[in-house]
mmCIF file with all atom_site columns, C-alpha atoms in Angstrom:
data_model
loop_
_atom_site.group_PDB
_atom_site.id
_atom_site.type_symbol
_atom_site.label_atom_id
_atom_site.label_alt_id
_atom_site.label_comp_id
_atom_site.label_asym_id
_atom_site.label_entity_id
_atom_site.label_seq_id
_atom_site.pdbx_PDB_ins_code
_atom_site.Cartn_x
_atom_site.Cartn_y
_atom_site.Cartn_z
_atom_site.occupancy
_atom_site.B_iso_or_equiv
_atom_site.pdbx_formal_charge
_atom_site.auth_seq_id
_atom_site.auth_comp_id
_atom_site.auth_asym_id
_atom_site.auth_atom_id
_atom_site.pdbx_PDB_model_num
ATOM 1   C CA . VAL T 1 1   ? 39.004 -1.524 5.820   1.00 61.00 ? 1   VAL T CA 1
ATOM 2   C CA . GLN T 1 2   ? 37.359 1.890  6.076   1.00 67.00 ? 2   GLN T CA 1
ATOM 3   C CA . GLU T 1 3   ? 36.018 3.411  2.855   1.00 73.00 ? 3   GLU T CA 1
ATOM 4   C CA . ALA T 1 4   ? 38.463 5.707  1.040   1.00 71.00 ? 4   ALA T CA 1
ATOM 5   C CA . THR T 1 5   ? 37.211 9.102  2.228   1.00 77.00 ? 5   THR T CA 1
ATOM 6   C CA . GLY T 1 6   ? 37.562 8.315  5.934   1.00 73.00 ? 6   GLY T CA 1
ATOM 7   C CA . ALA T 1 7   ? 34.235 10.078 6.538   1.00 75.00 ? 7   ALA T CA 1
ATOM 8   C CA . SER T 1 8   ? 32.490 9.539  9.870   1.00 82.00 ? 8   SER T CA 1
ATOM 9   C CA . ASP T 1 9   ? 29.153 11.139 9.007   1.00 89.00 ? 9   ASP T CA 1
ATOM 10  C CA . TRP T 1 10  ? 27.358 8.192  7.372   1.00 92.00 ? 10  TRP T CA 1
ATOM 11  C CA . SER T 1 11  ? 23.822 7.615  8.681   1.00 95.00 ? 11  SER T CA 1
ATOM 12  C CA . SER T 1 12  ? 22.921 4.434  6.759   1.00 95.00 ? 12  SER T CA 1
ATOM 13  C CA . VAL T 1 13  ? 24.410 2.042  4.242   1.00 95.00 ? 13  VAL T CA 1
ATOM 14  C CA . VAL T 1 14  ? 22.955 -0.627 1.930   1.00 96.00 ? 14  VAL T CA 1
ATOM 15  C CA . ALA T 1 15  ? 24.680 -3.307 -0.130  1.00 94.00 ? 15  ALA T CA 1
ATOM 16  C CA . GLY T 1 16  ? 23.669 -3.993 -3.703  1.00 91.00 ? 16  GLY T CA 1
ATOM 17  C CA . ASN T 1 17  ? 24.692 -6.736 -6.063  1.00 86.00 ? 17  ASN T CA 1
ATOM 18  C CA . SER T 1 18  ? 27.985 -5.098 -7.019  1.00 94.00 ? 18  SER T CA 1
ATOM 19  C CA . HIS T 1 19  ? 27.777 -1.696 -5.381  1.00 96.00 ? 19  HIS T CA 1
ATOM 20  C CA . THR T 1 20  ? 27.329 0.002  -2.026  1.00 96.00 ? 20  THR T CA 1
ATOM 21  C CA . VAL T 1 21  ? 25.118 3.037  -1.392  1.00 97.00 ? 21  VAL T CA 1
ATOM 22  C CA . ALA T 1 22  ? 25.257 5.231  1.681   1.00 96.00 ? 22  ALA T CA 1
ATOM 23  C CA . LEU T 1 23  ? 23.342 8.190  3.065   1.00 97.00 ? 23  LEU T CA 1
ATOM 24  C CA . LYS T 1 24  ? 25.234 10.891 4.939   1.00 97.00 ? 24  LYS T CA 1
ATOM 25  C CA . THR T 1 25  ? 23.869 12.861 7.867   1.00 97.00 ? 25  THR T CA 1
ATOM 26  C CA . ASP T 1 26  ? 23.732 15.946 5.606   1.00 97.00 ? 26  ASP T CA 1
ATOM 27  C CA . GLY T 1 27  ? 21.175 14.162 3.368   1.00 98.00 ? 27  GLY T CA 1
ATOM 28  C CA . SER T 1 28  ? 23.534 13.424 0.473   1.00 98.00 ? 28  SER T CA 1
ATOM 29  C CA . VAL T 1 29  ? 23.775 9.991  -1.231  1.00 98.00 ? 29  VAL T CA 1
ATOM 30  C CA . TRP T 1 30  ? 27.070 8.370  -2.207  1.00 97.00 ? 30  TRP T CA 1
ATOM 31  C CA . SER T 1 31  ? 27.863 5.099  -4.036  1.00 97.00 ? 31  SER T CA 1
ATOM 32  C CA . TRP T 1 32  ? 30.874 3.004  -4.939  1.00 96.00 ? 32  TRP T CA 1
ATOM 33  C CA . GLY T 1 33  ? 31.581 -0.247 -6.747  1.00 97.00 ? 33  GLY T CA 1
ATOM 34  C CA . TRP T 1 34  ? 30.435 -1.393 -10.190 1.00 97.00 ? 34  TRP T CA 1
ATOM 35  C CA . GLY T 1 35  ? 29.051 1.468  -12.289 1.00 97.00 ? 35  GLY T CA 1
ATOM 36  C CA . GLY T 1 36  ? 27.562 -0.481 -15.198 1.00 96.00 ? 36  GLY T CA 1
ATOM 37  C CA . ASN T 1 37  ? 24.011 0.471  -16.247 1.00 96.00 ? 37  ASN T CA 1
ATOM 38  C CA . GLY T 1 38  ? 24.480 3.746  -14.337 1.00 97.00 ? 38  GLY T CA 1
ATOM 39  C CA . LEU T 1 39  ? 24.343 1.917  -11.014 1.00 96.00 ? 39  LEU T CA 1
ATOM 40  C CA . LEU T 1 40  ? 26.260 4.593  -9.076  1.00 98.00 ? 40  LEU T CA 1
ATOM 41  C CA . GLY T 1 41  ? 23.915 7.408  -10.172 1.00 98.00 ? 41  GLY T CA 1
ATOM 42  C CA . ASN T 1 42  ? 26.766 9.822  -10.843 1.00 98.00 ? 42  ASN T CA 1
ATOM 43  C CA . GLY T 1 43  ? 26.107 10.302 -14.557 1.00 98.00 ? 43  GLY T CA 1
ATOM 44  C CA . THR T 1 44  ? 28.587 7.691  -15.781 1.00 98.00 ? 44  THR T CA 1
ATOM 45  C CA . THR T 1 45  ? 28.881 3.934  -16.157 1.00 98.00 ? 45  THR T CA 1
ATOM 46  C CA . ALA T 1 46  ? 32.402 3.873  -14.719 1.00 98.00 ? 46  ALA T CA 1
ATOM 47  C CA . ASN T 1 47  ? 33.348 1.797  -11.694 1.00 98.00 ? 47  ASN T CA 1
ATOM 48  C CA . SER T 1 48  ? 34.543 3.624  -8.583  1.00 97.00 ? 48  SER T CA 1
ATOM 49  C CA . SER T 1 49  ? 36.628 2.275  -5.724  1.00 95.00 ? 49  SER T CA 1
ATOM 50  C CA . SER T 1 50  ? 35.776 5.292  -3.561  1.00 95.00 ? 50  SER T CA 1
ATOM 51  C CA . PRO T 1 51  ? 32.434 7.015  -2.806  1.00 96.00 ? 51  PRO T CA 1
ATOM 52  C CA . VAL T 1 52  ? 30.994 9.287  -5.523  1.00 97.00 ? 52  VAL T CA 1
ATOM 53  C CA . GLN T 1 53  ? 28.000 11.550 -4.959  1.00 97.00 ? 53  GLN T CA 1
ATOM 54  C CA . GLU T 1 54  ? 24.884 10.995 -7.050  1.00 98.00 ? 54  GLU T CA 1
ATOM 55  C CA . ALA T 1 55  ? 24.643 13.368 -10.016 1.00 98.00 ? 55  ALA T CA 1
ATOM 56  C CA . THR T 1 56  ? 22.143 15.905 -8.654  1.00 97.00 ? 56  THR T CA 1
ATOM 57  C CA . GLY T 1 57  ? 24.213 16.733 -5.570  1.00 97.00 ? 57  GLY T CA 1
ATOM 58  C CA . ALA T 1 58  ? 20.969 16.951 -3.583  1.00 97.00 ? 58  ALA T CA 1
ATOM 59  C CA . SER T 1 59  ? 21.032 17.095 0.206   1.00 97.00 ? 59  SER T CA 1
ATOM 60  C CA . ASP T 1 60  ? 17.390 16.241 0.855   1.00 98.00 ? 60  ASP T CA 1
ATOM 61  C CA . TRP T 1 61  ? 17.480 12.441 0.613   1.00 98.00 ? 61  TRP T CA 1
ATOM 62  C CA . SER T 1 62  ? 15.813 10.675 3.548   1.00 97.00 ? 62  SER T CA 1
ATOM 63  C CA . SER T 1 63  ? 16.403 6.995  2.708   1.00 97.00 ? 63  SER T CA 1
ATOM 64  C CA . VAL T 1 64  ? 17.991 4.777  0.087   1.00 97.00 ? 64  VAL T CA 1
ATOM 65  C CA . VAL T 1 65  ? 17.445 1.114  -0.845  1.00 97.00 ? 65  VAL T CA 1
ATOM 66  C CA . THR T 1 66  ? 19.031 -1.521 -3.048  1.00 96.00 ? 66  THR T CA 1
ATOM 67  C CA . GLY T 1 67  ? 19.854 -5.165 -2.436  1.00 92.00 ? 67  GLY T CA 1
ATOM 68  C CA . ILE T 1 68  ? 21.664 -8.325 -3.381  1.00 91.00 ? 68  ILE T CA 1
ATOM 69  C CA . GLY T 1 69  ? 20.508 -9.358 -6.862  1.00 91.00 ? 69  GLY T CA 1
ATOM 70  C CA . VAL T 1 70  ? 19.339 -5.774 -7.506  1.00 93.00 ? 70  VAL T CA 1
ATOM 71  C CA . TRP T 1 71  ? 20.834 -3.673 -10.314 1.00 95.00 ? 71  TRP T CA 1
ATOM 72  C CA . HIS T 1 72  ? 19.095 -0.398 -9.461  1.00 97.00 ? 72  HIS T CA 1
ATOM 73  C CA . THR T 1 73  ? 18.943 2.009  -6.533  1.00 97.00 ? 73  THR T CA 1
ATOM 74  C CA . VAL T 1 74  ? 15.867 3.815  -5.232  1.00 97.00 ? 74  VAL T CA 1
ATOM 75  C CA . ALA T 1 75  ? 15.844 6.775  -2.867  1.00 97.00 ? 75  ALA T CA 1
ATOM 76  C CA . LEU T 1 76  ? 13.200 8.843  -1.115  1.00 97.00 ? 76  LEU T CA 1
ATOM 77  C CA . LYS T 1 77  ? 13.534 12.576 -0.650  1.00 97.00 ? 77  LYS T CA 1
ATOM 78  C CA . THR T 1 78  ? 12.279 14.443 2.399   1.00 97.00 ? 78  THR T CA 1
ATOM 79  C CA . ASP T 1 79  ? 9.359  15.763 0.305   1.00 97.00 ? 79  ASP T CA 1
ATOM 80  C CA . GLY T 1 80  ? 8.210  12.156 -0.327  1.00 97.00 ? 80  GLY T CA 1
ATOM 81  C CA . SER T 1 81  ? 9.278  12.062 -3.967  1.00 97.00 ? 81  SER T CA 1
ATOM 82  C CA . LEU T 1 82  ? 10.757 8.791  -5.239  1.00 97.00 ? 82  LEU T CA 1
ATOM 83  C CA . TRP T 1 83  ? 13.855 8.654  -7.443  1.00 98.00 ? 83  TRP T CA 1
ATOM 84  C CA . SER T 1 84  ? 15.719 5.738  -9.070  1.00 98.00 ? 84  SER T CA 1
ATOM 85  C CA . TRP T 1 85  ? 18.810 5.004  -11.133 1.00 98.00 ? 85  TRP T CA 1
ATOM 86  C CA . GLY T 1 86  ? 20.583 2.015  -12.669 1.00 97.00 ? 86  GLY T CA 1
ATOM 87  C CA . LEU T 1 87  ? 19.088 -0.832 -14.698 1.00 97.00 ? 87  LEU T CA 1
ATOM 88  C CA . GLY T 1 88  ? 15.614 -0.042 -16.030 1.00 97.00 ? 88  GLY T CA 1
ATOM 89  C CA . ASN T 1 89  ? 14.972 -2.895 -18.477 1.00 97.00 ? 89  ASN T CA 1
ATOM 90  C CA . LYS T 1 90  ? 11.804 -4.110 -16.698 1.00 96.00 ? 90  LYS T CA 1
ATOM 91  C CA . GLY T 1 91  ? 10.441 -0.653 -15.852 1.00 97.00 ? 91  GLY T CA 1
ATOM 92  C CA . GLN T 1 92  ? 11.783 -0.867 -12.290 1.00 96.00 ? 92  GLN T CA 1
ATOM 93  C CA . LEU T 1 93  ? 12.831 2.801  -12.272 1.00 97.00 ? 93  LEU T CA 1
ATOM 94  C CA . GLY T 1 94  ? 9.158  3.787  -12.421 1.00 96.00 ? 94  GLY T CA 1
ATOM 95  C CA . ASN T 1 95  ? 9.633  6.618  -14.898 1.00 96.00 ? 95  ASN T CA 1
ATOM 96  C CA . GLY T 1 96  ? 7.523  5.128  -17.686 1.00 96.00 ? 96  GLY T CA 1
ATOM 97  C CA . THR T 1 97  ? 10.434 3.713  -19.697 1.00 97.00 ? 97  THR T CA 1
ATOM 98  C CA . THR T 1 98  ? 12.571 0.585  -19.838 1.00 97.00 ? 98  THR T CA 1
ATOM 99  C CA . ALA T 1 99  ? 15.788 2.581  -20.249 1.00 98.00 ? 99  ALA T CA 1
ATOM 100 C CA . ASN T 1 100 ? 18.729 2.531  -17.870 1.00 98.00 ? 100 ASN T CA 1
ATOM 101 C CA . SER T 1 101 ? 19.597 5.777  -16.122 1.00 98.00 ? 101 SER T CA 1
ATOM 102 C CA . SER T 1 102 ? 22.976 6.908  -14.804 1.00 98.00 ? 102 SER T CA 1
ATOM 103 C CA . ILE T 1 103 ? 21.339 9.828  -12.977 1.00 98.00 ? 103 ILE T CA 1
ATOM 104 C CA . PRO T 1 104 ? 18.402 9.892  -10.551 1.00 98.00 ? 104 PRO T CA 1
ATOM 105 C CA . VAL T 1 105 ? 15.026 10.003 -12.349 1.00 98.00 ? 105 VAL T CA 1
ATOM 106 C CA . GLN T 1 106 ? 11.741 10.720 -10.591 1.00 97.00 ? 106 GLN T CA 1
ATOM 107 C CA . GLU T 1 107 ? 9.002  8.104  -10.785 1.00 96.00 ? 107 GLU T CA 1
ATOM 108 C CA . SER T 1 108 ? 6.246  9.165  -13.132 1.00 94.00 ? 108 SER T CA 1
ATOM 109 C CA . THR T 1 109 ? 3.248  9.751  -10.839 1.00 93.00 ? 109 THR T CA 1
ATOM 110 C CA . GLY T 1 110 ? 4.843  12.458 -8.714  1.00 89.00 ? 110 GLY T CA 1
ATOM 111 C CA . ALA T 1 111 ? 3.032  11.021 -5.679  1.00 92.00 ? 111 ALA T CA 1
ATOM 112 C CA . TYR T 1 112 ? 4.124  11.309 -2.048  1.00 94.00 ? 112 TYR T CA 1
ATOM 113 C CA . TRP T 1 113 ? 5.670  8.018  -0.899  1.00 96.00 ? 113 TRP T CA 1
ATOM 114 C CA . SER T 1 114 ? 6.360  6.921  2.677   1.00 95.00 ? 114 SER T CA 1
ATOM 115 C CA . SER T 1 115 ? 8.511  3.823  2.123   1.00 94.00 ? 115 SER T CA 1
ATOM 116 C CA . VAL T 1 116 ? 10.012 1.708  -0.630  1.00 95.00 ? 116 VAL T CA 1
ATOM 117 C CA . VAL T 1 117 ? 11.498 -1.768 -1.147  1.00 95.00 ? 117 VAL T CA 1
ATOM 118 C CA . VAL T 1 118 ? 13.226 -3.274 -4.174  1.00 95.00 ? 118 VAL T CA 1
ATOM 119 C CA . GLY T 1 119 ? 13.762 -6.685 -5.700  1.00 93.00 ? 119 GLY T CA 1
ATOM 120 C CA . GLY T 1 120 ? 15.729 -7.994 -8.654  1.00 89.00 ? 120 GLY T CA 1
ATOM 121 C CA . SER T 1 121 ? 13.653 -6.276 -11.333 1.00 92.00 ? 121 SER T CA 1
ATOM 122 C CA . TYR T 1 122 ? 10.941 -4.422 -9.449  1.00 94.00 ? 122 TYR T CA 1
ATOM 123 C CA . THR T 1 123 ? 10.244 -1.607 -7.009  1.00 95.00 ? 123 THR T CA 1
ATOM 124 C CA . VAL T 1 124 ? 7.344  -1.422 -4.568  1.00 95.00 ? 124 VAL T CA 1
ATOM 125 C CA . ALA T 1 125 ? 6.431  1.809  -2.799  1.00 95.00 ? 125 ALA T CA 1
ATOM 126 C CA . LEU T 1 126 ? 3.857  2.647  -0.130  1.00 95.00 ? 126 LEU T CA 1
ATOM 127 C CA . LYS T 1 127 ? 1.902  5.902  -0.180  1.00 91.00 ? 127 LYS T CA 1
#
């Protein structure tokens, strides 16, 4: 079954534990599925059966990652900045707290990152 919007301009898609995240060719990020802990990044904790854009509405995302057993999402922008949202209880959002976030938050160093991977309660990024 095709996702609800019928869009044909998706460039990549990743599956999380209970959500799906996709990057469009225009550089925007969209999610759907379980919204608990802010997992969809749209400023709420509500579930969504159709794609919702992340809260900033940015169009300069270059990649997005999540995974099975992962309750957070991490995305790189074209300027190399790293942003995360969702469950933060182990510090996996990288913003210096252990709080959840329902909107994208930038990691605390402000460094330029070239790639990122995630696991259940951690994030690893390469400069």
